[in-house]
C-alpha positions as a LaTeX table, in Angstrom:
\begin{tabular}{lrrr}
\hline
Residue & $x$ (\AA) & $y$ (\AA) & $z$ (\AA) \\
\hline
Pro1 & 0.00 & 0.00 & 0.00 \\
Glu2 & 2.82 & 2.47 & 0.75 \\
Ala3 & 4.41 & 1.80 & $-2.64$ \\
Leu4 & 1.09 & 2.26 & $-4.43$ \\
Glu5 & 0.53 & 5.55 & $-2.58$ \\
Leu6 & 3.91 & 6.81 & $-3.79$ \\
Arg7 & 3.18 & 5.77 & $-7.36$ \\
Ala8 & $-0.23$ & 7.48 & $-7.21$ \\
Ala9 & 1.55 & 10.65 & $-6.04$ \\
Gly10 & 3.72 & 10.61 & $-9.13$ \\
Val11 & 6.92 & 9.07 & $-7.78$ \\
Arg12 & 8.65 & 7.23 & $-10.62$ \\
Leu13 & 11.92 & 6.40 & $-8.89$ \\
Pro14 & 12.67 & 2.74 & $-8.10$ \\
Ile15 & 10.79 & 1.43 & $-5.06$ \\
Gln16 & 11.53 & $-1.83$ & $-3.26$ \\
Lys17 & 9.18 & $-3.62$ & $-0.89$ \\
Leu18 & 11.53 & $-4.88$ & 1.82 \\
Ser19 & 9.28 & $-7.73$ & 2.98 \\
His20 & 7.81 & $-10.44$ & 0.79 \\
Val21 & 4.34 & $-10.40$ & $-0.75$ \\
Leu22 & 1.78 & $-12.59$ & 0.99 \\
Asp23 & $-0.75$ & $-13.40$ & $-1.72$ \\
Leu24 & $-1.36$ & $-13.18$ & $-5.45$ \\
Ala25 & $-3.43$ & $-10.00$ & $-5.26$ \\
Glu26 & $-0.64$ & $-8.14$ & $-3.47$ \\
Ala27 & 1.99 & $-9.52$ & $-5.82$ \\
Thr28 & $-0.05$ & $-8.52$ & $-8.86$ \\
Ala29 & $-0.61$ & $-4.97$ & $-7.61$ \\
Ala30 & 3.11 & $-4.58$ & $-6.86$ \\
Val31 & 4.28 & $-5.90$ & $-10.23$ \\
Arg32 & 1.75 & $-3.71$ & $-12.04$ \\
Ala33 & 3.17 & $-0.68$ & $-10.18$ \\
Asp34 & 6.75 & $-1.64$ & $-11.09$ \\
Val35 & 7.76 & $-2.30$ & $-7.49$ \\
Thr36 & 10.90 & $-4.37$ & $-6.89$ \\
Leu37 & 9.95 & $-7.28$ & $-4.64$ \\
Thr38 & 11.74 & $-9.30$ & $-2.00$ \\
Val39 & 12.00 & $-13.07$ & $-2.12$ \\
Val40 & 12.56 & $-15.11$ & 1.07 \\
Asp41 & 11.70 & $-18.67$ & 0.00 \\
Glu42 & 10.52 & $-20.70$ & $-2.96$ \\
Ala43 & 6.86 & $-19.87$ & $-2.35$ \\
Ser44 & 7.42 & $-16.11$ & $-2.44$ \\
Ala45 & 9.53 & $-16.43$ & $-5.58$ \\
Arg46 & 6.89 & $-18.46$ & $-7.42$ \\
Leu47 & 4.18 & $-16.02$ & $-6.33$ \\
Val48 & 6.03 & $-13.17$ & $-8.02$ \\
Ser49 & 6.55 & $-15.27$ & $-11.16$ \\
Gln50 & 2.85 & $-16.12$ & $-11.29$ \\
Ala51 & 1.79 & $-12.48$ & $-10.94$ \\
Ala52 & 4.30 & $-11.25$ & $-13.52$ \\
Gly53 & 3.29 & $-13.96$ & $-15.96$ \\
Ala54 & $-0.38$ & $-13.05$ & $-15.70$ \\
Leu55 & 0.48 & $-9.42$ & $-16.44$ \\
Gly56 & 2.94 & $-10.21$ & $-19.22$ \\
Arg57 & 5.67 & $-8.28$ & $-17.37$ \\
Thr58 & 9.07 & $-9.08$ & $-15.90$ \\
Ala59 & 9.40 & $-8.42$ & $-12.16$ \\
Gln60 & 12.66 & $-7.45$ & $-10.48$ \\
Val61 & 13.36 & $-9.17$ & $-7.16$ \\
His62 & 15.99 & $-9.09$ & $-4.43$ \\
Leu63 & 16.78 & $-12.17$ & $-2.36$ \\
Lys64 & 16.79 & $-11.69$ & 1.42 \\
Val65 & 19.39 & $-13.69$ & 3.38 \\
Asp66 & 19.01 & $-14.12$ & 7.15 \\
Thr67 & 22.50 & $-13.66$ & 8.60 \\
Gly68 & 21.34 & $-13.15$ & 12.19 \\
Met69 & 18.22 & $-11.01$ & 12.43 \\
Arg70 & 16.04 & $-14.17$ & 12.59 \\
Arg71 & 13.01 & $-12.36$ & 11.19 \\
Ile72 & 12.63 & $-13.23$ & 7.50 \\
Gly73 & 14.99 & $-14.53$ & 4.84 \\
Val74 & 16.59 & $-17.69$ & 3.49 \\
Glu75 & 19.27 & $-19.46$ & 5.52 \\
Pro76 & 22.80 & $-18.77$ & 4.18 \\
Ala77 & 23.35 & $-22.45$ & 3.35 \\
Gln78 & 20.25 & $-22.45$ & 1.12 \\
Ala79 & 20.80 & $-19.07$ & $-0.54$ \\
Val80 & 22.59 & $-20.32$ & $-3.67$ \\
Ala81 & 19.89 & $-22.88$ & $-4.44$ \\
Leu82 & 17.10 & $-20.34$ & $-3.95$ \\
Ala83 & 18.96 & $-17.78$ & $-6.05$ \\
Arg84 & 19.32 & $-20.28$ & $-8.88$ \\
Leu85 & 15.64 & $-21.27$ & $-8.69$ \\
Thr86 & 14.53 & $-17.62$ & $-8.61$ \\
Ala87 & 16.74 & $-16.63$ & $-11.52$ \\
Asp88 & 15.34 & $-19.51$ & $-13.61$ \\
Leu89 & 11.67 & $-18.65$ & $-13.00$ \\
Pro90 & 9.78 & $-17.16$ & $-15.93$ \\
Arg91 & 9.15 & $-13.41$ & $-15.85$ \\
Val92 & 11.47 & $-12.92$ & $-12.84$ \\
Arg93 & 14.77 & $-11.07$ & $-12.90$ \\
Leu94 & 17.00 & $-11.46$ & $-9.83$ \\
Thr95 & 18.84 & $-8.15$ & $-9.40$ \\
Gly96 & 19.78 & $-7.94$ & $-5.73$ \\
Leu97 & 20.89 & $-9.69$ & $-2.55$ \\
Met98 & 20.25 & $-8.24$ & 0.91 \\
Thr99 & 20.44 & $-8.83$ & 4.65 \\
His100 & 19.69 & $-6.83$ & 7.81 \\
Leu101 & 21.75 & $-5.83$ & 10.86 \\
Pro102 & 19.94 & $-5.94$ & 14.24 \\
Val103 & 22.69 & $-4.48$ & 16.47 \\
Ser104 & 24.72 & $-2.25$ & 14.16 \\
Asp105 & 23.65 & 0.85 & 16.10 \\
Thr106 & 25.33 & $-0.04$ & 19.42 \\
Pro107 & 29.03 & $-0.50$ & 20.28 \\
Asp108 & 28.42 & $-3.83$ & 22.04 \\
Gly109 & 26.98 & $-5.15$ & 18.79 \\
Asp110 & 30.12 & $-4.55$ & 16.73 \\
Ala111 & 31.42 & $-8.12$ & 16.89 \\
Phe112 & 28.07 & $-9.64$ & 15.95 \\
Thr113 & 27.67 & $-7.18$ & 13.07 \\
Arg114 & 31.14 & $-7.97$ & 11.74 \\
Glu115 & 30.29 & $-11.68$ & 11.83 \\
Gln116 & 27.07 & $-11.00$ & 9.92 \\
Leu117 & 28.86 & $-9.00$ & 7.25 \\
Ala118 & 31.49 & $-11.70$ & 6.83 \\
Arg119 & 28.76 & $-14.32$ & 6.50 \\
Phe120 & 26.92 & $-12.17$ & 3.96 \\
Ala121 & 30.09 & $-11.59$ & 1.93 \\
Thr122 & 30.62 & $-15.35$ & 1.67 \\
Val123 & 27.03 & $-15.87$ & 0.56 \\
Ala124 & 27.22 & $-12.99$ & $-1.92$ \\
Asp125 & 30.34 & $-14.41$ & $-3.56$ \\
Ala126 & 28.74 & $-17.83$ & $-3.93$ \\
Val127 & 25.42 & $-16.50$ & $-5.22$ \\
Gln128 & 27.02 & $-14.13$ & $-7.72$ \\
His129 & 29.27 & $-16.93$ & $-8.99$ \\
Glu130 & 26.06 & $-18.83$ & $-9.75$ \\
Val131 & 23.77 & $-16.12$ & $-11.16$ \\
Gly132 & 25.97 & $-13.12$ & $-11.99$ \\
Glu133 & 26.56 & $-9.70$ & $-10.46$ \\
Leu134 & 23.86 & $-8.36$ & $-8.13$ \\
Ser135 & 23.13 & $-5.22$ & $-6.18$ \\
Leu136 & 24.18 & $-5.87$ & $-2.55$ \\
His137 & 22.80 & $-4.07$ & 0.51 \\
Ala138 & 22.88 & $-4.53$ & 4.28 \\
Ala139 & 23.33 & $-1.12$ & 5.93 \\
Asn140 & 20.57 & 0.41 & 8.01 \\
Ser141 & 21.25 & 3.71 & 9.84 \\
Gly142 & 23.55 & 1.98 & 12.32 \\
Gly143 & 25.47 & 0.32 & 9.53 \\
Ile144 & 25.91 & 3.60 & 7.68 \\
Leu145 & 27.21 & 5.33 & 10.80 \\
Gly146 & 29.41 & 2.63 & 12.27 \\
His147 & 30.30 & $-0.07$ & 9.73 \\
Thr148 & 31.84 & 0.98 & 6.43 \\
Ala149 & 31.98 & $-2.67$ & 5.37 \\
Ser150 & 28.18 & $-2.65$ & 5.21 \\
Trp151 & 27.89 & 0.13 & 2.62 \\
Leu152 & 28.21 & $-2.24$ & $-0.40$ \\
Thr153 & 26.14 & $-1.22$ & $-3.47$ \\
Met154 & 23.54 & 0.85 & $-1.65$ \\
Val155 & 22.30 & 1.64 & 1.86 \\
Arg156 & 18.91 & 1.80 & 3.60 \\
Pro157 & 18.80 & 4.73 & 6.06 \\
Gly158 & 15.76 & 4.71 & 8.32 \\
Ile159 & 15.68 & 7.02 & 11.35 \\
Met160 & 18.65 & 8.92 & 9.86 \\
Ala161 & 16.24 & 10.29 & 7.27 \\
Tyr162 & 14.58 & 12.20 & 10.13 \\
Gly163 & 17.98 & 13.54 & 11.23 \\
Ser164 & 18.19 & 11.35 & 14.34 \\
Leu165 & 20.70 & 8.79 & 15.53 \\
Pro166 & 19.22 & 5.28 & 15.90 \\
Asp167 & 20.65 & 4.98 & 19.43 \\
Arg168 & 22.20 & 7.47 & 21.84 \\
Thr169 & 25.38 & 5.36 & 21.83 \\
Thr170 & 25.66 & 5.26 & 18.02 \\
Pro171 & 28.81 & 7.06 & 16.81 \\
Ala172 & 27.84 & 10.39 & 15.26 \\
Thr173 & 30.09 & 9.86 & 12.24 \\
Val174 & 27.70 & 11.81 & 10.00 \\
Pro175 & 26.50 & 15.28 & 11.10 \\
Leu176 & 22.73 & 15.14 & 11.55 \\
Arg177 & 20.11 & 17.75 & 12.33 \\
Pro178 & 16.41 & 17.11 & 12.94 \\
Ala179 & 14.38 & 17.21 & 9.74 \\
Leu180 & 10.95 & 16.96 & 11.37 \\
Glu181 & 8.92 & 19.36 & 13.49 \\
Leu182 & 5.50 & 18.70 & 14.99 \\
Val183 & 3.71 & 22.03 & 15.34 \\
Ser184 & 0.22 & 23.08 & 16.38 \\
Val185 & $-1.46$ & 26.13 & 17.91 \\
Val186 & $-3.15$ & 27.06 & 21.16 \\
Ser187 & $-6.90$ & 26.58 & 20.73 \\
Tyr188 & $-8.12$ & 27.80 & 24.13 \\
Val189 & $-6.77$ & 29.39 & 27.32 \\
Lys190 & $-8.40$ & 29.44 & 30.73 \\
Pro191 & $-7.49$ & 30.11 & 34.38 \\
Val192 & $-7.45$ & 27.13 & 36.73 \\
Arg193 & $-7.63$ & 27.66 & 40.48 \\
Ala194 & $-5.54$ & 25.84 & 43.07 \\
Gly195 & $-7.09$ & 22.47 & 43.84 \\
Glu196 & $-8.93$ & 22.17 & 40.54 \\
Ser197 & $-8.24$ & 19.14 & 38.39 \\
Val198 & $-7.61$ & 19.00 & 34.65 \\
Gly199 & $-8.57$ & 16.26 & 32.21 \\
Tyr200 & $-9.82$ & 12.69 & 32.31 \\
Gly201 & $-9.36$ & 10.80 & 35.55 \\
Arg202 & $-8.48$ & 14.02 & 37.40 \\
Ser203 & $-4.86$ & 12.90 & 37.26 \\
Trp204 & $-3.50$ & 16.46 & 37.47 \\
Val205 & $-4.47$ & 18.94 & 40.17 \\
Ala206 & $-3.24$ & 22.54 & 40.22 \\
Ala207 & $-0.96$ & 23.15 & 43.17 \\
Ala208 & $-1.56$ & 26.90 & 42.84 \\
Asp209 & $-3.59$ & 29.26 & 40.68 \\
Thr210 & $-2.37$ & 28.87 & 37.11 \\
Val211 & $-3.26$ & 29.24 & 33.44 \\
Val212 & $-3.90$ & 26.20 & 31.25 \\
Ala213 & $-3.77$ & 26.15 & 27.46 \\
Thr214 & $-5.49$ & 23.56 & 25.29 \\
Val215 & $-3.77$ & 22.28 & 22.14 \\
Pro216 & $-5.82$ & 20.47 & 19.46 \\
Val217 & $-3.47$ & 17.46 & 19.27 \\
Gly218 & $-3.88$ & 14.06 & 20.92 \\
Tyr219 & $-3.22$ & 10.37 & 20.58 \\
Gly220 & $-5.51$ & 10.31 & 17.54 \\
Asp221 & $-2.76$ & 12.29 & 15.84 \\
Gly222 & 0.05 & 10.13 & 17.24 \\
Tyr223 & 0.89 & 12.27 & 20.27 \\
Ser224 & 0.98 & 9.36 & 22.69 \\
Arg225 & $-1.18$ & 9.06 & 25.79 \\
Leu226 & 2.03 & 7.94 & 27.53 \\
Leu227 & 3.01 & 11.63 & 27.52 \\
Ser228 & 0.21 & 12.40 & 30.01 \\
Asn229 & 1.60 & 14.45 & 32.91 \\
Arg230 & 5.18 & 14.00 & 31.67 \\
Gly231 & 5.52 & 15.48 & 28.20 \\
Ser232 & 6.61 & 19.04 & 27.42 \\
Val233 & 5.87 & 21.44 & 24.58 \\
Ile234 & 7.26 & 24.84 & 23.58 \\
Ile235 & 5.01 & 27.88 & 23.78 \\
Gly236 & 6.57 & 31.32 & 23.50 \\
Ser237 & 10.10 & 29.87 & 23.40 \\
Arg238 & 9.61 & 28.24 & 26.81 \\
Leu239 & 9.11 & 24.60 & 27.76 \\
Arg240 & 5.69 & 24.00 & 29.28 \\
Pro241 & 4.55 & 20.71 & 30.90 \\
Val242 & 1.59 & 18.64 & 29.80 \\
Ala243 & $-1.14$ & 18.87 & 32.44 \\
Gly244 & $-3.37$ & 15.82 & 32.81 \\
Arg245 & $-4.04$ & 13.00 & 30.42 \\
Val246 & $-3.51$ & 13.39 & 26.70 \\
Cys247 & $-6.94$ & 13.07 & 25.08 \\
Met248 & $-7.73$ & 11.65 & 21.64 \\
Asp249 & $-7.90$ & 15.10 & 20.04 \\
Gln250 & $-6.67$ & 17.60 & 22.64 \\
Thr251 & $-3.89$ & 18.08 & 25.18 \\
Met252 & $-3.72$ & 20.55 & 28.05 \\
Val253 & $-0.57$ & 22.43 & 29.03 \\
Asp254 & 0.30 & 24.28 & 32.25 \\
Leu255 & 1.47 & 27.81 & 31.41 \\
Gly256 & 2.06 & 28.83 & 35.02 \\
Pro257 & 0.38 & 31.70 & 36.91 \\
Asp258 & 1.77 & 34.34 & 34.55 \\
Gly259 & 0.93 & 32.49 & 31.36 \\
Asp260 & $-0.02$ & 34.94 & 28.64 \\
Ala261 & $-0.57$ & 32.72 & 25.61 \\
Arg262 & $-3.53$ & 33.37 & 23.36 \\
Ala263 & $-5.56$ & 31.25 & 20.98 \\
Gly264 & $-3.61$ & 30.93 & 17.74 \\
Asp265 & $-0.15$ & 31.06 & 19.35 \\
Glu266 & 2.30 & 28.48 & 18.03 \\
Val267 & 2.89 & 25.25 & 19.95 \\
Val268 & 5.94 & 23.14 & 19.14 \\
Leu269 & 5.57 & 19.52 & 20.24 \\
Ile270 & 8.78 & 18.39 & 18.50 \\
Gly271 & 11.33 & 20.98 & 17.45 \\
Arg272 & 13.32 & 23.98 & 18.66 \\
Arg273 & 12.48 & 27.60 & 19.34 \\
Gly274 & 15.27 & 29.74 & 20.78 \\
Asp275 & 17.03 & 27.82 & 23.54 \\
Ala276 & 14.05 & 25.53 & 24.12 \\
Glu277 & 14.01 & 22.17 & 22.33 \\
Val278 & 11.97 & 18.98 & 22.35 \\
Thr279 & 13.67 & 16.23 & 20.35 \\
Val280 & 12.29 & 12.89 & 19.24 \\
Trp281 & 14.74 & 11.40 & 21.75 \\
Asp282 & 13.14 & 13.49 & 24.53 \\
Val283 & 9.67 & 12.28 & 23.58 \\
Ala284 & 10.90 & 8.69 & 23.22 \\
Ala285 & 12.47 & 8.79 & 26.69 \\
Gln286 & 9.23 & 10.08 & 28.20 \\
Met287 & 7.32 & 7.26 & 26.49 \\
Gly288 & 9.90 & 4.57 & 27.30 \\
Thr289 & 10.53 & 3.76 & 23.65 \\
Ile290 & 12.73 & 4.67 & 20.65 \\
Pro291 & 12.56 & 7.69 & 18.30 \\
Tyr292 & 11.38 & 5.51 & 15.42 \\
Glu293 & 8.13 & 4.73 & 17.24 \\
Val294 & 7.60 & 8.44 & 17.92 \\
Thr295 & 7.81 & 9.29 & 14.22 \\
Cys296 & 5.87 & 6.22 & 13.05 \\
Leu297 & 2.98 & 7.04 & 15.39 \\
Leu298 & 2.13 & 10.27 & 13.55 \\
Thr299 & $-1.18$ & 9.53 & 11.85 \\
Pro300 & $-2.29$ & 10.46 & 8.32 \\
Arg301 & $-4.58$ & 13.20 & 9.60 \\
Val302 & $-1.55$ & 15.25 & 10.67 \\
Arg303 & $-0.99$ & 17.65 & 7.77 \\
Arg304 & 2.48 & 17.35 & 6.24 \\
Val305 & 4.24 & 20.50 & 5.11 \\
His306 & 7.46 & 19.92 & 3.14 \\
Thr307 & 10.07 & 22.70 & 3.03 \\
Gly308 & 13.48 & 23.15 & 1.43 \\
\hline
\end{tabular}
C-alpha cells in the first residue's frame, strides 16, 4: 500500500518492498506498479513469477538472506539454491541480494555485526558466482554510521532520514540535524484555580492558581497518551509541561500563573524555538521507547508541510 501511494503521487523512482508479498493480489498490484519485490523462500519467488506472468511483465526481485536477524529470509546455506531457482523462474529477474543488521547501532553489537557481514560476503560471492553480479545491501542507519563494510552497493537509512541517531550510543560519524517538526497552535486558554483538576481521571491537580492552554493534538494524531503528565511542549520559546491526560484530540498544558498565551499562538511539540528544544529522543524517553516509534505514530490526519 505504501508503494502504491507513492506511485499514485507521481513518484517514478525505483521502489523496493523490503518484505515479501503474501498473496497473489498483493503480488499482482506490486508488479503492475513496477515495485521491486523481495524473495525469502521458494513460495514467495513463485508467487512473483505467477503475478508477472499473468500481467505479461518481468518483475525485479531481491533475495533476502538471514544472517542473524532471525526475522525473514533464506538461511545462508540455502541461498545459492534459492537464487538459482529464482533466476530460472519465468518473468522474474533477480537483481539484488540483501540482509539486515539488528545491532549495528550499538558498540556492544560490533562483533556480531562484523560476523554478519562476513557471513553475507561469503554468501554474496557464492550467489554471484552462480547467477551473476547483483546489487548488494545490508546497511541500516547503524550500519551507515558505524560499519563501512556494510555500505556495499547501496544503503537503507531509516531514522537517519529524520535527522536522528538510531541509538544514543551510536557514533555520530555523520552530522545530523532534525528534519521533522511537529507544530500546532493554542486553541483555548483558561485560568485554573488551586485544587482544581484537569482532564480525564483528574490525574493532574493545580498546586496553585495557574493558566492552562489547550492544544488540538492528541493520541488520535500520534501524540501518545504515555506523555500524560510527563511530556513538554514549547510555547513562547519556553518549555511548558503537559497537564493531565492526553486526550484523543486535545492536550492541556500548564502555562504557570503568569501564562499569557492566546488562541492561535504556536505550539511546538517536536522541534526547537530559541534555547528551548523537544527532540524525538526526549519524547521517546518520556514514552519509554525509541525515536522511530515516535515518528511512526504520527497519523495520516496530521498535515504534512514539506520545506526546502
